[in-house]
CSV table of N, CA and C in Angstrom, one decimal:
chain,number,residue,atom,x,y,z
A,1,UNK,N,-95.8,101.1,-71.1
A,1,UNK,CA,-95.8,100.6,-69.7
A,1,UNK,C,-96.3,99.2,-69.7
A,2,UNK,N,-95.6,98.3,-69.1
A,2,UNK,CA,-96.0,96.9,-69.0
A,2,UNK,C,-97.0,96.7,-67.8
A,3,UNK,N,-97.8,95.6,-67.9
A,3,UNK,CA,-98.7,95.2,-66.9
A,3,UNK,C,-98.0,95.1,-65.6
A,4,UNK,N,-98.5,95.7,-64.5
A,4,UNK,CA,-97.9,95.6,-63.2
A,4,UNK,C,-97.0,96.7,-62.8
A,5,UNK,N,-96.6,97.5,-63.8
A,5,UNK,CA,-95.7,98.6,-63.5
A,5,UNK,C,-96.5,99.7,-62.8
A,6,UNK,N,-95.8,100.6,-62.1
A,6,UNK,CA,-96.4,101.7,-61.4
A,6,UNK,C,-95.9,103.0,-61.9
A,7,UNK,N,-96.7,104.0,-61.7
A,7,UNK,CA,-96.3,105.4,-62.0
A,7,UNK,C,-95.8,106.0,-60.7
A,8,UNK,N,-94.6,106.6,-60.7
A,8,UNK,CA,-94.0,107.0,-59.4
A,8,UNK,C,-93.9,108.6,-59.3
A,9,UNK,N,-94.6,109.3,-60.2
A,9,UNK,CA,-94.5,110.8,-60.1
A,9,UNK,C,-95.4,111.3,-59.0
A,10,UNK,N,-94.8,112.2,-58.2
A,10,UNK,CA,-95.6,112.8,-57.1
A,10,UNK,C,-96.8,113.6,-57.7
A,11,UNK,N,-96.6,114.3,-58.8
A,11,UNK,CA,-97.7,115.1,-59.3
A,11,UNK,C,-98.8,114.3,-59.8
A,12,UNK,N,-98.6,113.1,-60.5
A,12,UNK,CA,-99.7,112.3,-60.9
A,12,UNK,C,-100.4,111.6,-59.8
A,13,UNK,N,-99.6,111.2,-58.8
A,13,UNK,CA,-100.2,110.6,-57.6
A,13,UNK,C,-101.1,111.6,-56.8
A,14,UNK,N,-100.6,112.9,-56.6
A,14,UNK,CA,-101.3,113.9,-55.9
A,14,UNK,C,-102.6,114.3,-56.6
A,15,UNK,N,-102.5,114.5,-57.9
A,15,UNK,CA,-103.7,114.9,-58.6
A,15,UNK,C,-104.8,113.9,-58.6
A,16,UNK,N,-104.4,112.6,-58.6
A,16,UNK,CA,-105.4,111.5,-58.6
A,16,UNK,C,-105.8,111.1,-57.2
A,17,UNK,N,-105.1,111.5,-56.2
A,17,UNK,CA,-105.5,111.2,-54.8
A,17,UNK,C,-104.9,109.8,-54.4
A,18,UNK,N,-103.9,109.3,-55.1
A,18,UNK,CA,-103.3,108.0,-54.7
A,18,UNK,C,-102.1,108.2,-53.9
A,19,UNK,N,-101.7,107.2,-53.1
A,19,UNK,CA,-100.5,107.2,-52.4
A,19,UNK,C,-99.3,106.9,-53.3
A,20,UNK,N,-98.2,107.5,-53.0
A,20,UNK,CA,-97.0,107.3,-53.8
A,20,UNK,C,-96.7,105.8,-54.1
A,21,UNK,N,-96.5,105.5,-55.4
A,21,UNK,CA,-96.1,104.2,-55.8
A,21,UNK,C,-97.2,103.2,-56.0
A,22,UNK,N,-98.5,103.7,-55.8
A,22,UNK,CA,-99.6,102.8,-55.9
A,22,UNK,C,-100.4,102.9,-57.2
A,23,UNK,N,-100.0,103.8,-58.1
A,23,UNK,CA,-100.8,104.0,-59.3
A,23,UNK,C,-100.4,103.0,-60.4
A,24,UNK,N,-101.3,102.1,-60.7
A,24,UNK,CA,-101.1,101.2,-61.8
A,24,UNK,C,-101.9,101.7,-63.1
A,25,UNK,N,-101.4,101.4,-64.3
A,25,UNK,CA,-102.1,101.9,-65.5
A,25,UNK,C,-103.6,101.5,-65.5
A,26,UNK,N,-104.0,100.3,-65.0
A,26,UNK,CA,-105.4,99.9,-65.0
A,26,UNK,C,-106.2,100.8,-64.0
A,27,UNK,N,-105.6,101.2,-62.9
A,27,UNK,CA,-106.3,102.0,-61.9
A,27,UNK,C,-106.5,103.4,-62.5
A,28,UNK,N,-105.5,103.9,-63.3
A,28,UNK,CA,-105.7,105.2,-64.0
A,28,UNK,C,-106.8,105.1,-65.0
A,29,UNK,N,-106.9,104.0,-65.7
A,29,UNK,CA,-107.9,103.8,-66.7
A,29,UNK,C,-109.3,103.8,-66.1
A,30,UNK,N,-109.4,103.1,-65.0
A,30,UNK,CA,-110.7,103.0,-64.2
A,30,UNK,C,-111.1,104.4,-63.7
A,31,UNK,N,-110.2,105.1,-63.1
A,31,UNK,CA,-110.4,106.4,-62.6
A,31,UNK,C,-110.9,107.4,-63.7
A,32,UNK,N,-110.2,107.4,-64.8
A,32,UNK,CA,-110.5,108.2,-65.9
A,32,UNK,C,-111.9,107.9,-66.4
A,33,UNK,N,-112.2,106.7,-66.7
A,33,UNK,CA,-113.5,106.3,-67.2
A,33,UNK,C,-114.6,106.6,-66.2
A,34,UNK,N,-114.4,106.3,-64.9
A,34,UNK,CA,-115.4,106.6,-63.9
A,34,UNK,C,-115.7,108.1,-63.8
A,35,UNK,N,-114.7,108.9,-63.8
A,35,UNK,CA,-114.9,110.4,-63.6
A,35,UNK,C,-115.5,111.0,-64.9
A,36,UNK,N,-115.1,110.5,-66.1
A,36,UNK,CA,-115.6,111.0,-67.3
A,36,UNK,C,-117.1,110.6,-67.5
A,37,UNK,N,-117.5,109.5,-67.0
A,37,UNK,CA,-118.8,109.0,-67.1
A,37,UNK,C,-119.9,110.0,-66.6
A,38,UNK,N,-119.5,110.8,-65.7
A,38,UNK,CA,-120.4,111.9,-65.1
A,38,UNK,C,-120.6,113.0,-66.1
A,39,UNK,N,-119.8,113.1,-67.2
A,39,UNK,CA,-119.9,114.2,-68.1
A,39,UNK,C,-120.2,113.9,-69.5
A,40,UNK,N,-120.1,112.6,-69.9
A,40,UNK,CA,-120.3,112.3,-71.3
A,40,UNK,C,-121.3,111.1,-71.4
A,41,UNK,N,-122.0,110.9,-72.5
A,41,UNK,CA,-122.9,109.8,-72.6
A,41,UNK,C,-122.1,108.5,-72.7
A,42,UNK,N,-122.8,107.4,-72.3
A,42,UNK,CA,-122.2,106.1,-72.2
A,42,UNK,C,-121.6,105.7,-73.6
A,43,UNK,N,-122.3,106.0,-74.7
A,43,UNK,CA,-121.9,105.6,-76.0
A,43,UNK,C,-120.5,106.3,-76.3
A,44,UNK,N,-120.4,107.5,-75.9
A,44,UNK,CA,-119.1,108.2,-76.2
A,44,UNK,C,-118.0,107.6,-75.4
A,45,UNK,N,-118.3,107.3,-74.1
A,45,UNK,CA,-117.3,106.7,-73.2
A,45,UNK,C,-116.9,105.3,-73.7
A,46,UNK,N,-117.8,104.6,-74.2
A,46,UNK,CA,-117.5,103.2,-74.8
A,46,UNK,C,-116.5,103.4,-76.0
A,47,UNK,N,-116.7,104.4,-76.8
A,47,UNK,CA,-115.8,104.6,-77.9
A,47,UNK,C,-114.4,105.0,-77.4
A,48,UNK,N,-114.4,105.9,-76.4
A,48,UNK,CA,-113.1,106.4,-75.8
A,48,UNK,C,-112.3,105.2,-75.3
A,49,UNK,N,-113.1,104.3,-74.6
A,49,UNK,CA,-112.4,103.1,-74.0
A,49,UNK,C,-112.0,102.1,-75.0
A,50,UNK,N,-112.5,102.2,-76.2
A,50,UNK,CA,-112.2,101.2,-77.2
A,50,UNK,C,-113.0,99.9,-77.0
A,51,UNK,N,-114.1,99.9,-76.3
A,51,UNK,CA,-114.9,98.8,-76.1
A,51,UNK,C,-116.0,98.6,-77.2
A,52,UNK,N,-116.3,97.4,-77.5
A,52,UNK,CA,-117.4,97.1,-78.5
A,52,UNK,C,-118.8,97.1,-77.8
A,53,UNK,N,-118.8,96.8,-76.5
A,53,UNK,CA,-120.1,96.6,-75.8
A,53,UNK,C,-120.1,97.6,-74.6
A,54,UNK,N,-121.2,98.4,-74.5
A,54,UNK,CA,-121.3,99.3,-73.4
A,54,UNK,C,-121.3,98.6,-72.1
A,55,UNK,N,-121.7,97.3,-72.0
A,55,UNK,CA,-121.7,96.6,-70.8
A,55,UNK,C,-120.3,96.5,-70.2
A,56,UNK,N,-119.3,96.4,-71.1
A,56,UNK,CA,-117.9,96.3,-70.6
A,56,UNK,C,-117.5,97.7,-70.0
A,57,UNK,N,-118.0,98.7,-70.6
A,57,UNK,CA,-117.7,100.1,-70.1
A,57,UNK,C,-118.3,100.3,-68.8
A,58,UNK,N,-119.5,99.8,-68.6
A,58,UNK,CA,-120.2,99.9,-67.3
A,58,UNK,C,-119.5,99.4,-66.1
A,59,UNK,N,-118.6,98.4,-66.4
A,59,UNK,CA,-117.8,97.8,-65.3
A,59,UNK,C,-116.9,98.9,-64.7
A,60,UNK,N,-116.4,99.8,-65.6
A,60,UNK,CA,-115.5,100.9,-65.1
A,60,UNK,C,-116.2,102.0,-64.5
A,61,UNK,N,-117.5,102.1,-64.7
A,61,UNK,CA,-118.3,103.2,-64.1
A,61,UNK,C,-119.0,102.9,-62.8
A,62,UNK,N,-118.8,101.7,-62.3
A,62,UNK,CA,-119.4,101.3,-61.1
A,62,UNK,C,-118.4,101.8,-59.9
A,63,UNK,N,-118.9,102.5,-59.0
A,63,UNK,CA,-118.1,103.0,-57.9
A,63,UNK,C,-117.6,101.8,-57.0
A,64,UNK,N,-116.3,101.9,-56.5
A,64,UNK,CA,-115.9,100.9,-55.6
A,64,UNK,C,-116.3,101.4,-54.2
A,65,UNK,N,-116.0,100.6,-53.2
A,65,UNK,CA,-116.5,100.8,-51.8
A,65,UNK,C,-115.9,102.2,-51.3
A,66,UNK,N,-114.7,102.4,-51.6
A,66,UNK,CA,-114.1,103.7,-51.1
A,66,UNK,C,-114.8,104.9,-51.7
A,67,UNK,N,-115.1,104.8,-53.0
A,67,UNK,CA,-115.8,105.9,-53.7
A,67,UNK,C,-117.2,106.1,-53.1
A,68,UNK,N,-117.9,105.0,-52.8
A,68,UNK,CA,-119.2,105.1,-52.2
A,68,UNK,C,-119.1,105.8,-50.8
A,69,UNK,N,-118.1,105.3,-50.0
A,69,UNK,CA,-117.9,105.9,-48.7
A,69,UNK,C,-117.6,107.4,-48.8
A,70,UNK,N,-116.8,107.8,-49.7
A,70,UNK,CA,-116.4,109.2,-49.9
A,70,UNK,C,-117.7,110.0,-50.2
A,71,UNK,N,-118.5,109.5,-51.0
A,71,UNK,CA,-119.7,110.2,-51.4
A,71,UNK,C,-120.7,110.3,-50.2
A,72,UNK,N,-120.8,109.3,-49.5
A,72,UNK,CA,-121.6,109.3,-48.3
A,72,UNK,C,-121.1,110.3,-47.2
A,73,UNK,N,-119.8,110.2,-47.0
A,73,UNK,CA,-119.1,111.2,-46.1
A,73,UNK,C,-119.4,112.6,-46.5
A,74,UNK,N,-119.3,112.9,-47.8
A,74,UNK,CA,-119.5,114.3,-48.3
A,74,UNK,C,-120.9,114.7,-48.0
A,75,UNK,N,-121.9,113.8,-48.2
A,75,UNK,CA,-123.3,114.1,-47.9
A,75,UNK,C,-123.5,114.4,-46.4
A,76,UNK,N,-122.9,113.5,-45.6
A,76,UNK,CA,-123.1,113.7,-44.2
A,76,UNK,C,-122.4,114.9,-43.6
A,77,UNK,N,-121.2,115.2,-44.1
A,77,UNK,CA,-120.5,116.4,-43.6
A,77,UNK,C,-121.0,117.7,-44.1
A,78,UNK,N,-121.6,117.7,-45.3
A,78,UNK,CA,-122.2,118.9,-45.9
A,78,UNK,C,-123.5,119.3,-45.1
A,79,UNK,N,-124.1,118.3,-44.5
A,79,UNK,CA,-125.4,118.6,-43.7
A,79,UNK,C,-125.1,119.2,-42.4
A,80,UNK,N,-123.9,119.1,-41.9
A,80,UNK,CA,-123.6,119.7,-40.6
A,80,UNK,C,-123.6,121.2,-40.5
């Protein structure tokens, strides 16, 4: 898959929570590394990503604003 191409399968979009036609390979990579970071040590994730420096991997493990908002929403609504 070349840079800028999208994945158009409904199943892959639905599973990842993306709108149809908006899944780019880099977004999938970020999502995978971000979600995997919760379950494996940083050193292992750095190797999986093919990075030499864990600082590079940490870029992928930082939540974006939407992810932060989702976590805050889940905390707020769980308290009701």
